[in-house]
Coordinates of C-alpha atoms in Angstrom, one line a residue:
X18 CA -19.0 4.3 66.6
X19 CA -15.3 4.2 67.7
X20 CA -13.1 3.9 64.9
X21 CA -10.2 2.2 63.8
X22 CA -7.2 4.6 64.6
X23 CA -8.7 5.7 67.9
X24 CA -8.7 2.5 69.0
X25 CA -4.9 2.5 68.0
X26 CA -3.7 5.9 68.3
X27 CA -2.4 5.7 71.7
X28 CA -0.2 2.5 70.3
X29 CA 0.8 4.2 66.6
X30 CA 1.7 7.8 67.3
X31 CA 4.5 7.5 66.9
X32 CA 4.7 5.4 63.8
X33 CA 2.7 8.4 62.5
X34 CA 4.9 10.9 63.4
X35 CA 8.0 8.8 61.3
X36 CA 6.1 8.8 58.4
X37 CA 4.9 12.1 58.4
X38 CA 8.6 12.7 58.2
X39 CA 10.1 10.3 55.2
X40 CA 8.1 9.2 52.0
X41 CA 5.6 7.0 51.8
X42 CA 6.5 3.8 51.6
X43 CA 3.9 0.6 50.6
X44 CA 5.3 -2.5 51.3
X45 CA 3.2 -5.7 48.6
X46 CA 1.5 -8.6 50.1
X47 CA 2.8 -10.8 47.2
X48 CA 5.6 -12.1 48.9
X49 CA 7.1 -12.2 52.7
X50 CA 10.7 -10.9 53.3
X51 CA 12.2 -14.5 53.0
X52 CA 11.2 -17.9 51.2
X53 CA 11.5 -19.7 54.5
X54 CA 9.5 -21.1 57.0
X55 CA 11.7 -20.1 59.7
X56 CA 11.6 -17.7 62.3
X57 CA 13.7 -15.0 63.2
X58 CA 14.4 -14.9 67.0
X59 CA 15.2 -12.0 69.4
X60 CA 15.6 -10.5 72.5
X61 CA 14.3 -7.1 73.7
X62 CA 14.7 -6.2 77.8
X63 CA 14.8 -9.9 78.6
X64 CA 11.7 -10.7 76.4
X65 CA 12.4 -13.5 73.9
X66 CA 10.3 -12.7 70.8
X67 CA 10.1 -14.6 67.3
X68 CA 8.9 -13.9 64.2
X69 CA 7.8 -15.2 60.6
X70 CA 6.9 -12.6 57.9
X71 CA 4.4 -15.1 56.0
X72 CA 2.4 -13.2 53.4
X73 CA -1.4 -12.1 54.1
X74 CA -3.1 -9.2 55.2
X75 CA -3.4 -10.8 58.9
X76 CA -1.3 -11.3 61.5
X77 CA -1.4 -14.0 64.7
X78 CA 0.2 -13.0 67.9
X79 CA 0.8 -15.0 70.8
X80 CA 2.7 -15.2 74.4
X81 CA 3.6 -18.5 74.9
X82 CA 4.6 -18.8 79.1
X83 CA 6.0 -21.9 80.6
X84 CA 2.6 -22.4 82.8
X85 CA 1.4 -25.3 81.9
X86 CA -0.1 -28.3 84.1
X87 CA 3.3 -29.5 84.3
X88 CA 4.6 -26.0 86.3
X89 CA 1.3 -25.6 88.0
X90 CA 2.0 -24.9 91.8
X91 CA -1.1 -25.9 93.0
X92 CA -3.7 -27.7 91.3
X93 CA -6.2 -25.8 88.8
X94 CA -3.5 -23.0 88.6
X95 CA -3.5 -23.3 84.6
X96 CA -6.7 -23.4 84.1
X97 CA -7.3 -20.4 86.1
X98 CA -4.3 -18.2 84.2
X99 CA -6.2 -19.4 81.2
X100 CA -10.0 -18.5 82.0
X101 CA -9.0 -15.2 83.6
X102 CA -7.2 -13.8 80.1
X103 CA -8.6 -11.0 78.8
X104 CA -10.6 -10.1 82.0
X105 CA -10.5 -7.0 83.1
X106 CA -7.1 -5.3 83.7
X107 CA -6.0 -2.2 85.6
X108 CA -6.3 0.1 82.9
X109 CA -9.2 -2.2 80.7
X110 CA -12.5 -3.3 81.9
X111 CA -13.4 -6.5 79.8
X112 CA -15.9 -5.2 78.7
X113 CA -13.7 -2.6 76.9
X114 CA -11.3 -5.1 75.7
X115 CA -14.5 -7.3 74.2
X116 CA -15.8 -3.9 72.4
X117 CA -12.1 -2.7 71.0
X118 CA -11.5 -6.3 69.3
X119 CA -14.6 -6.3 67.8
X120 CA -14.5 -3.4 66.3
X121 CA -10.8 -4.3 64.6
X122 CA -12.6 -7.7 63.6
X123 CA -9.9 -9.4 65.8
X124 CA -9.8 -13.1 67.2
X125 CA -8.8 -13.3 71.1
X126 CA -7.9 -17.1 72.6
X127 CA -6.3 -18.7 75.3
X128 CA -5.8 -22.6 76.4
X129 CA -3.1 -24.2 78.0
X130 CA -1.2 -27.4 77.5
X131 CA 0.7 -29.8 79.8
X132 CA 3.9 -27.4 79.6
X133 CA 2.8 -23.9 78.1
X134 CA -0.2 -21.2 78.4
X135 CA -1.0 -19.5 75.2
X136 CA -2.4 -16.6 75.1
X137 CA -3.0 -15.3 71.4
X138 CA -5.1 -13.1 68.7
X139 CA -5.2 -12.8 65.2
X140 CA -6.2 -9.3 63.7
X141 CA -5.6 -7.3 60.6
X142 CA -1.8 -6.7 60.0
X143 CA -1.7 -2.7 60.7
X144 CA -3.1 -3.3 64.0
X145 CA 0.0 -5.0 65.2
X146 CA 0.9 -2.0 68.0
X147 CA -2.9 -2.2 69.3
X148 CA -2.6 -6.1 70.3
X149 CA 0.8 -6.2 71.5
X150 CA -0.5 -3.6 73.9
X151 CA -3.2 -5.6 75.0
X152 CA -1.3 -9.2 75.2
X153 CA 1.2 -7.0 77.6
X154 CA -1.0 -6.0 79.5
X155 CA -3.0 -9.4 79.8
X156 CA 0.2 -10.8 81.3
X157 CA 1.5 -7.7 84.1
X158 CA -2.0 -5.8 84.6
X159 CA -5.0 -8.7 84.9
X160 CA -7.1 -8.0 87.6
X161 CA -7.6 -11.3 89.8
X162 CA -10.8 -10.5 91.1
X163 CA -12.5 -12.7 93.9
X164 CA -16.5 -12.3 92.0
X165 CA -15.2 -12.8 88.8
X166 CA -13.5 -16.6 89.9
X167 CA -16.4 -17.0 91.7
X168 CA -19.2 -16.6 88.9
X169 CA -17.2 -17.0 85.6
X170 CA -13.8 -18.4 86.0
X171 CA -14.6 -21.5 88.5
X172 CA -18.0 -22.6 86.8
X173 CA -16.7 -23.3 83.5
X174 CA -13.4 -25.1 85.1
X175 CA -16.7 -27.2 86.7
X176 CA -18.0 -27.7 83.2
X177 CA -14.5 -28.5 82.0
X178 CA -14.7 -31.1 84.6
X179 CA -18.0 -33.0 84.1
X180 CA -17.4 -33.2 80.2
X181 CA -14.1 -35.0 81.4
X182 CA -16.4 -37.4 83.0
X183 CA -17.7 -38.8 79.9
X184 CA -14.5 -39.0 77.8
X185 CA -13.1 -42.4 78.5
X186 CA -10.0 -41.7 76.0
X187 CA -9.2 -38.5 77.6
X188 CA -9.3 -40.1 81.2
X189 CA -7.1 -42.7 79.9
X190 CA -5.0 -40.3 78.3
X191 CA -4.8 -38.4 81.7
X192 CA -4.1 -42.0 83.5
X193 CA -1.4 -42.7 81.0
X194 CA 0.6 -39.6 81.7
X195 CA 0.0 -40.2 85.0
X196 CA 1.6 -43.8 85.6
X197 CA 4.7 -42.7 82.9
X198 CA 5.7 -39.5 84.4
X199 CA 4.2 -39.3 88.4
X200 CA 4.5 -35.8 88.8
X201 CA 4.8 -33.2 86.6
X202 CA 3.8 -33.9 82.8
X203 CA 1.4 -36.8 85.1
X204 CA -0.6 -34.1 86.1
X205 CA -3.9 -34.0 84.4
X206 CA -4.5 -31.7 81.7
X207 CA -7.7 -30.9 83.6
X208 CA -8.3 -31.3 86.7
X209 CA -11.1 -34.3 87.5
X210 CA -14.2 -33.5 89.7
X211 CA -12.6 -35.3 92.3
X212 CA -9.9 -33.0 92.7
X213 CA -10.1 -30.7 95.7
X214 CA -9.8 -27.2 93.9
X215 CA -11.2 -25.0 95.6
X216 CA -9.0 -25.8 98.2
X217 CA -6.3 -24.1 96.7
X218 CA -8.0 -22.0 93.9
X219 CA -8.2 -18.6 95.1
X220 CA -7.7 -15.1 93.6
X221 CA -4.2 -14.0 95.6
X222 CA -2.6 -16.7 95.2
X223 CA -3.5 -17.2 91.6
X224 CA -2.3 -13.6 91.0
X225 CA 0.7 -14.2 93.4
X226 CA 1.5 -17.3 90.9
X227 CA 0.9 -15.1 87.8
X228 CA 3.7 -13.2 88.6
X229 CA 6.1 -15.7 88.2
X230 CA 4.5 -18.0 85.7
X231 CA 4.7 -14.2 83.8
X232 CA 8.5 -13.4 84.4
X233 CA 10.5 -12.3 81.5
X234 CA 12.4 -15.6 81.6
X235 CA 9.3 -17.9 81.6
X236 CA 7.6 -16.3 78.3
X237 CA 8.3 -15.8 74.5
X238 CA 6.2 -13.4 72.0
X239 CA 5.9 -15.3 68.5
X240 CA 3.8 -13.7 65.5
X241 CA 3.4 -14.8 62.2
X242 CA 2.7 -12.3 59.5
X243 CA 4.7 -9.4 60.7
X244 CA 8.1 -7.8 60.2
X245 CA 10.8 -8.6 63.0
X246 CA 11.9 -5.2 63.5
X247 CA 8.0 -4.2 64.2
X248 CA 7.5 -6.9 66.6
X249 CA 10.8 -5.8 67.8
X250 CA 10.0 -2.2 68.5
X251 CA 6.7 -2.8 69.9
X252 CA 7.6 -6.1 72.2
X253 CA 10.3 -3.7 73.7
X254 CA 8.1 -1.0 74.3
X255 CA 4.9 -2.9 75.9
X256 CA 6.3 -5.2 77.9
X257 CA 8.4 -3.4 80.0
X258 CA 6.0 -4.0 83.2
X259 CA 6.5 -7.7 83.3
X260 CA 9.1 -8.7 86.1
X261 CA 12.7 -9.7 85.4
X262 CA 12.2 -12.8 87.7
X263 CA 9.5 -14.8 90.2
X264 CA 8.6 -12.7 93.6
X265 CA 11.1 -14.4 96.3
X266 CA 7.4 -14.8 98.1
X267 CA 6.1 -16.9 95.3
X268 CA 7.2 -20.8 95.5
X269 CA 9.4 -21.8 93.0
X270 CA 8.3 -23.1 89.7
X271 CA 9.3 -26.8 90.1
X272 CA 11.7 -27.3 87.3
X273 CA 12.6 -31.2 88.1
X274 CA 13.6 -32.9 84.8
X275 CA 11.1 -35.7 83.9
X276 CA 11.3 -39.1 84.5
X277 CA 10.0 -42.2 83.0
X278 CA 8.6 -44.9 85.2
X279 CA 5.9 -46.7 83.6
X280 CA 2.9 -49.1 84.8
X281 CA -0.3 -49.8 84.9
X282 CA -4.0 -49.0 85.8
X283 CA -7.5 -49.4 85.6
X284 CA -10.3 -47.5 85.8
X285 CA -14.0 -48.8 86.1
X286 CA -16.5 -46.7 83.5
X287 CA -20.0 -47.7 81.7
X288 CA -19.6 -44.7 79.1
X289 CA -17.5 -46.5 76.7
X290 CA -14.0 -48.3 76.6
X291 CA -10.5 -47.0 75.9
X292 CA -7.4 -48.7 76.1
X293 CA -3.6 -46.7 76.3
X294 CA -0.5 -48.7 75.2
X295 CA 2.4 -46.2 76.0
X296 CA 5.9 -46.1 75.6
X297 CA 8.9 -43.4 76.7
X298 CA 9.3 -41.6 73.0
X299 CA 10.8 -38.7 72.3
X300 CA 11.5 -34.8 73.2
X301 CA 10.5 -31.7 71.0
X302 CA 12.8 -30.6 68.2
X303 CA 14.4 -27.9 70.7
X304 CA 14.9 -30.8 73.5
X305 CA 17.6 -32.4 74.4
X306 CA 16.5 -35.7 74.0
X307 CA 15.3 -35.6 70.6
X308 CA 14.8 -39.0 68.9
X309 CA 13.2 -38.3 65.3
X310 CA 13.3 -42.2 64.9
X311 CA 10.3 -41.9 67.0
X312 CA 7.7 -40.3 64.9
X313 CA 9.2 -42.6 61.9
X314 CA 7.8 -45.4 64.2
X315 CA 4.9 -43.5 65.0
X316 CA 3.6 -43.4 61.1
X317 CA 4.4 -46.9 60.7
X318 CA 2.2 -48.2 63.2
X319 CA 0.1 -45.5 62.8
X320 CA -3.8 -47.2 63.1
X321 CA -5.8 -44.6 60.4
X322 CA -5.1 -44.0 56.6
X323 CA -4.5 -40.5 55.3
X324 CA -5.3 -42.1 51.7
X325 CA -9.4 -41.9 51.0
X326 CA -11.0 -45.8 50.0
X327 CA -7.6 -47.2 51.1
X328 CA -6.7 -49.4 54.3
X329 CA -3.4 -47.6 54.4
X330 CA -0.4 -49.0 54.8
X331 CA 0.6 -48.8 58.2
X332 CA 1.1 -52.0 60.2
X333 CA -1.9 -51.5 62.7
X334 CA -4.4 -50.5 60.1
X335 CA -3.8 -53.8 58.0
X336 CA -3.1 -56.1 61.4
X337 CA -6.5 -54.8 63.2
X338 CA -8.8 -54.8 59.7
X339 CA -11.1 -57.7 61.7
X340 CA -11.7 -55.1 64.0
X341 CA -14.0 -52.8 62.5
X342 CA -15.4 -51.6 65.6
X343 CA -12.2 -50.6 67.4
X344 CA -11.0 -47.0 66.6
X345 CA -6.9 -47.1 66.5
X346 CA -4.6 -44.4 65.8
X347 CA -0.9 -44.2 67.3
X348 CA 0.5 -40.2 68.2
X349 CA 3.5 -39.2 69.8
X350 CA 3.8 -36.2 72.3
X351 CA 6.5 -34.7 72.7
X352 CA 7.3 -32.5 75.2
X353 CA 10.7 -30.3 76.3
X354 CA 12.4 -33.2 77.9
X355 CA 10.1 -36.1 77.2
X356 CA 8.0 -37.9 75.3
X357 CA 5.2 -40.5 75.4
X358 CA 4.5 -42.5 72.3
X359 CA 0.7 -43.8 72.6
X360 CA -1.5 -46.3 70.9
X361 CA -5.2 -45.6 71.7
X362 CA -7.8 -48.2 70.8
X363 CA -11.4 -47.5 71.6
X364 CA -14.6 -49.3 70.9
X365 CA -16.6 -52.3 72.1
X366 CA -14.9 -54.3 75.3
X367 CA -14.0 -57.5 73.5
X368 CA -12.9 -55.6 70.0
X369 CA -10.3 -53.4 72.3
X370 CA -9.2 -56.1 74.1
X371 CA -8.8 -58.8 70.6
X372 CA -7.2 -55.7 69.2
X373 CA -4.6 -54.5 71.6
X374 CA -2.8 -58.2 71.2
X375 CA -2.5 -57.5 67.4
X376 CA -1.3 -54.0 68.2
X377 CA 1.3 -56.0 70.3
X378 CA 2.0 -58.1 67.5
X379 CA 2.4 -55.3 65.3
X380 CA 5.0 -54.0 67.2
X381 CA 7.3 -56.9 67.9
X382 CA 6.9 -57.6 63.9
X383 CA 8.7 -54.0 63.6
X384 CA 11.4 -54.9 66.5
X385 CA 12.2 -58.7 64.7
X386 CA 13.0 -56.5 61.4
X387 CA 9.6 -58.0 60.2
X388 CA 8.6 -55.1 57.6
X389 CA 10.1 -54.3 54.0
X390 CA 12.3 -50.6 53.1
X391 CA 9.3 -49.6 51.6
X392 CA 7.4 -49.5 54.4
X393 CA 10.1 -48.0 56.1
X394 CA 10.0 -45.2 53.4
X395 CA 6.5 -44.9 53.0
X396 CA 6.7 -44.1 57.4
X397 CA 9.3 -41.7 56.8
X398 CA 8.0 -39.8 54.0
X399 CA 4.8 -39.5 56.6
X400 CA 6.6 -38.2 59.3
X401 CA 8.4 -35.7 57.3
X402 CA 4.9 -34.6 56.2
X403 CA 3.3 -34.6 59.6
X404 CA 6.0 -32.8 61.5
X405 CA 6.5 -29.9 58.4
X406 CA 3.1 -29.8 58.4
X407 CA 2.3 -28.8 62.3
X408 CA 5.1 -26.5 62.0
X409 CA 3.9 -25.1 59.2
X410 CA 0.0 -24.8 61.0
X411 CA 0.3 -21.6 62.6
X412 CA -1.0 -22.2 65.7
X413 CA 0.8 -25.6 66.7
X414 CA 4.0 -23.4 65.0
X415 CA 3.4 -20.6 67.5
X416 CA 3.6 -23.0 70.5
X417 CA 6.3 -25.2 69.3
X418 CA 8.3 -22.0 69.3
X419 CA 7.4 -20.5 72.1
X420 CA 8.1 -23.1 74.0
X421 CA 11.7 -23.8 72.2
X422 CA 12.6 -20.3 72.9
X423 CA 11.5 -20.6 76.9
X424 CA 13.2 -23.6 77.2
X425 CA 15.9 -24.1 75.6
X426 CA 16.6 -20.5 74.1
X427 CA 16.0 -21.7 69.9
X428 CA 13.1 -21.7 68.1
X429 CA 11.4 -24.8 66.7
X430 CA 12.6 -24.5 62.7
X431 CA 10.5 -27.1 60.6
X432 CA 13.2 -27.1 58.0
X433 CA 16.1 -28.8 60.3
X434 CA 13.1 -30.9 61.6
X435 CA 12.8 -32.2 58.0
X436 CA 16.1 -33.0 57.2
X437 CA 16.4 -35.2 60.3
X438 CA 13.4 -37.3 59.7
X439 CA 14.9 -37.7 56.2
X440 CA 17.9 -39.3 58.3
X441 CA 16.2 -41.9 59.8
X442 CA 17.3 -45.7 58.9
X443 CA 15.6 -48.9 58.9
X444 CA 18.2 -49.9 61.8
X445 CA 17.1 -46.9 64.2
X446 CA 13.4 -47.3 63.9
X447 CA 14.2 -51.3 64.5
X448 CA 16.6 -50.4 67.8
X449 CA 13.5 -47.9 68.9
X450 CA 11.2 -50.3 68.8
X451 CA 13.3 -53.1 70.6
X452 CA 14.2 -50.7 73.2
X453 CA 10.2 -50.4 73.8
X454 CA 9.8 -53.9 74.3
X455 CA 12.4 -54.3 76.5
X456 CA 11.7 -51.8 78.7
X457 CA 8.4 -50.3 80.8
X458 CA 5.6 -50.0 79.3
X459 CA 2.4 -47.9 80.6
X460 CA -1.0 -49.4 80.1
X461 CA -4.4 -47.7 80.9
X462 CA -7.3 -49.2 80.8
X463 CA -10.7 -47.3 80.8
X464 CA -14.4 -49.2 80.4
X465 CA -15.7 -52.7 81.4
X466 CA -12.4 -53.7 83.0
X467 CA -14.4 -57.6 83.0
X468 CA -13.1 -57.9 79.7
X469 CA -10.1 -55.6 78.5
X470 CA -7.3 -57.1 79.0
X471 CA -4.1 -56.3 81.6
X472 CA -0.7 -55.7 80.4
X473 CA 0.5 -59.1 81.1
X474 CA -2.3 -60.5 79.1
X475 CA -1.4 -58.7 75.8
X476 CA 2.2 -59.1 76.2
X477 CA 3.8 -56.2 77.8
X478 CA 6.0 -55.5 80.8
X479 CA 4.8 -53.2 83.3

C-alpha cells in the first residue's frame, strides 16, 4: 500500500528539511490563531488567496473562478469545466488522482453556480501541500480529452438535463432569472434538453475557454482550517502555471453589468405546479449594490417557520395558513451586482393560484406600514441569523469569498454583514417594499396554466 508521506513527499520536502533544522514545534487544536470569523486575504504572483484558521484537525480548500453560467461563452461551458475536474491531467491519470485521495481519506467536489465554479476538497490538515498541488493542477494541467466528453462528461450533463424536466420549481426558477435578467445571470443554471449543446460542446474549445475562465485574475484560493502563511507559501508555489490573463484567441469573458427588466411567462407542465413572484433585491455583501434591507424583508415574508409546532411569525406563513397544500418559502439571491428576491409557491393549481393573491396582499400590508416593530425585530433578528449563519457554513463561506475576492478584490466578512442587518429600520424595509410594488415585477408560472393565475390577476405589474 502507498503511504501517507509518499503520497506527499514531493509537496513537503521541504517543510521537512526546515524542521529538521529548528525545534520541534506542536502547534494545539484547542483554539485557532484569532477569535474571528474573518478571513485573512492575500496575494501571491497575482493569485488572490484567503484564509480562516478555524480549529479542527481538517481542512477545506477550494478555487473559487468566475465561470459560472453567467460568464459561460457558449452554452454548457460550466457544466463541462465542472464534470471534467479531477480528470486526468498531464502529469495525473484520474485514476491516480481517485487512488491518492483515498488513501489520505480526502473529499474531492466540484459544482458551479450562476457566477462561480468551485472546485474544492477537504482532507486531514497536514496534507495541506498535497491538495494545493492537485487543485493547481486541476485548473492549468486538465486534459480535455475528446472520449472522455464523449462517454462521461456529456451523458451525465444529459441526466442533469432530464431530472430538470421533472422539476417544475427549478424550471420556474430558471424562467424567472430568465425574464429579470435576459442574458447573463438569465441563463439557466443548467442547460434544458432543448438546448442545442452539442453544437458548441467540444473538447478544444472547452480547453481554449479553460484557459481564461482559469486566469490569475478570474480565481481566488480560500481554505478554512489552515494557517495564512501555509496557504501562502504553498498557493505561491503551485500555481505558478496558471496564466496572468485570457489567450487574445479566446473570446472575451462578457463582463456586461446586469440589468433588471422584469416580466412574465408561462410554461405548460403535467408534473406539478410552481408559481415565481420575483422582485430586483439586492447584491452580495462585497457588491456594490448592497441593500441589507432586503433580506430583513425576506424573513418577514418569509413562508416556513424555523420554530417546531409553531405557524411562525412571518406574514406569508400566517396570511396562507388556509392553504395547507401550497408549499411557500420567500429567499433572496444575491449575486455580485444583483439580486432577485423570490417567493415560490408550489402545490395543487387552485391552492397556488388562491395563494399567490395573499402573498400579494402580504406584501402591500408591509409597503402601507401594515405590521408592528416587533415583527420588524423579530425579521431582523432572522436575517442577522441567516446571513451569520451561511457565512459561518463553510462551504457557502468559501464561495461567498471567493467570489468577493474575484470581483470586487474583499472578502465576504460575516461580522460587517451582521452589523449592517442590525442597522436596518422599519422605514427602509417599508421604502423596499414600496419600491417593489411600484416597479417590475417577474412572474413565472409552471403547471396547469388553466388555472394559475397571470400577473395582472394577482395584482402585479409586469
Amino acid at each position: 500500500m502507498i503511504s501517507r508521506a509518499s503520497l506527499c513527499r514531493p509537496a513537503q520536502l521541504n517543510v521537512r528539511r526546515q524542521c529538521l533544522l529548528q525545534p520541534s514545534r506542536f502547534r494545539g487544536l484547542a483554539t485557532p490563531a484569532s477569535g474571528s470569523f474573518s478571513y485573512e486575504t492575500g496575494d501571491v504572483g497575482g493569485v488572490k488567496f484567503a484564509s480562516r484558521d478555524l480549529a479542527g484537525p481538517t481542512t477545506t480548500l477550494a478555487v473559487v473562478a468566475k465561470a459560472g453560467t453567467r460568464y459561460q461563452i457558449l452554452p454548457g461551458f460550466a457544466d463541462g469545466l465542472e464534470q471534467f475536474a479531477f480528470k486526468a491531467t498531464y502529469k495525473r491519470s484520474s485514476l491516480r488522482i481517485t487512488r491518492e485521495s483515498e488513501l489520505l481519506g480526502a473529499e474531492l467536489s466540484s459544482y458551479h453556480s450562476r457566477e462561480n465554479l468551485v472546485i474544492g476538497a477537504k482532507f486531514m490538515r497536514d496534507d495541506l501541500p498535497y491538495f494545493v498541488e492537485l487543485l493547481g493542477e486541476v485548473i492549468s494541467k486538465t486534459k480535455y480529452t475528446r472520449h472522455e466528453l464523449q462517454e462521461e462528461v456529456l451523458p451525465i450533463i444529459k441526466l442533469n438535463q432530464k431530472a430538470l424536466l421533472g422539476k417544475t420549481l427549478d424550471l420556474a426558477i430558471n424562467s424567472a432569472h430568465g425574464v429579470a435578467f435576459h442574458r447573463g445571470l438569465g441563463t439557466p443554471l443548467h442547460p434544458s434538453s432543448s438546448t442545442p449543446m452539442t453544437k458548441y460542446l467540444n473538447e478544444n474549445d472547452l480547453e481554449a475557454y479553460s484557459k481564461a475562465a482559469y486566469a490569475k485574475p478570474n480565481f481566488a484560493v480560500v481554505a478554512n482550517g489552515v494557517e495564512h502563511s501555509e496557504l501562502s507559501k504553498w498557493v505561491g508555489e503551485f500555481f505558478t502555471d496558471s496564466p496572468d490573463a485570457a489567450p487574445s484567441d479566446v473570446p472575451a469573458i462578457d463582463m456586461t453589468p446586469s440589468k433588471y427588466y422584469g416580466g412574465e411567462e408561462r410554461i405548460a407542465h403535467d408534473a406539478g405546479n410552481s408559481m415565481i413572484l420575483a422582485f430586483p433585491g439586492s447584491s452580495s455583501f462585497t457588491g456594490q449594490s448592497y441593500k441589507p434591507e432586503i433580506s430583513v424583508l425576506a424573513s418577514l415574508l418569509g413562508g416556513q417557520s424555523s420554530i417546531k409546532w409553531s405557524p411562525g411569525f412571518s406574514l406569508l406563513s400566517k396570511a396562507t395558513e388556509a392553504y395547507p397544500g401550497a408549499h411557500i418559502m420567500t429567499t433572496h439571491a444575491a449575486y455580485s451586482d444583483a439580486g432577485l428576491l423570490c417567493i415560490s409557491i408550489t402545490g395543487s393549481s387552485n391552492q397556488v393560484r388562491d395563494a399567490s393573491k395573499d402573498v400579494v396582499k402580504a406584501l402591500k400590508k408591509v409597503a402601507a406600514g401594515e405590521v408592528s416593530k416587533e415583527e420588524i425585530k423579530k425579521a431582523i433578528a432572522t436575517a442577522k441569523f441567516k446571513a451569520l449563519e451561511s457565512g459561518q457554513n463553510i462551504a457557502a463561506g468559501l464561495e461567498l469569498t471567493g467570489a468577493g475576492l474575484v470581483q470586487e478584490g474583499k472578502a465576504h466578512q460575516i461580522d460587517e454583514v451582521g452589523k449592517g442587518i442590525d442597522g436596518v429600520t422599519e422605514d427602509q424595509v417599508k421604502k423596499a417594499a414600496k419600491a417593489l410594488l411600484d416597479g417590475k415585477a417577474t412572474v413565472s408560472a409552471v403547471g396547469d396554466l388553466y388555472v394559475l393565475p397571470f400577473a395582472g390577476e394577482i395584482g402585479l405589474n409586469v
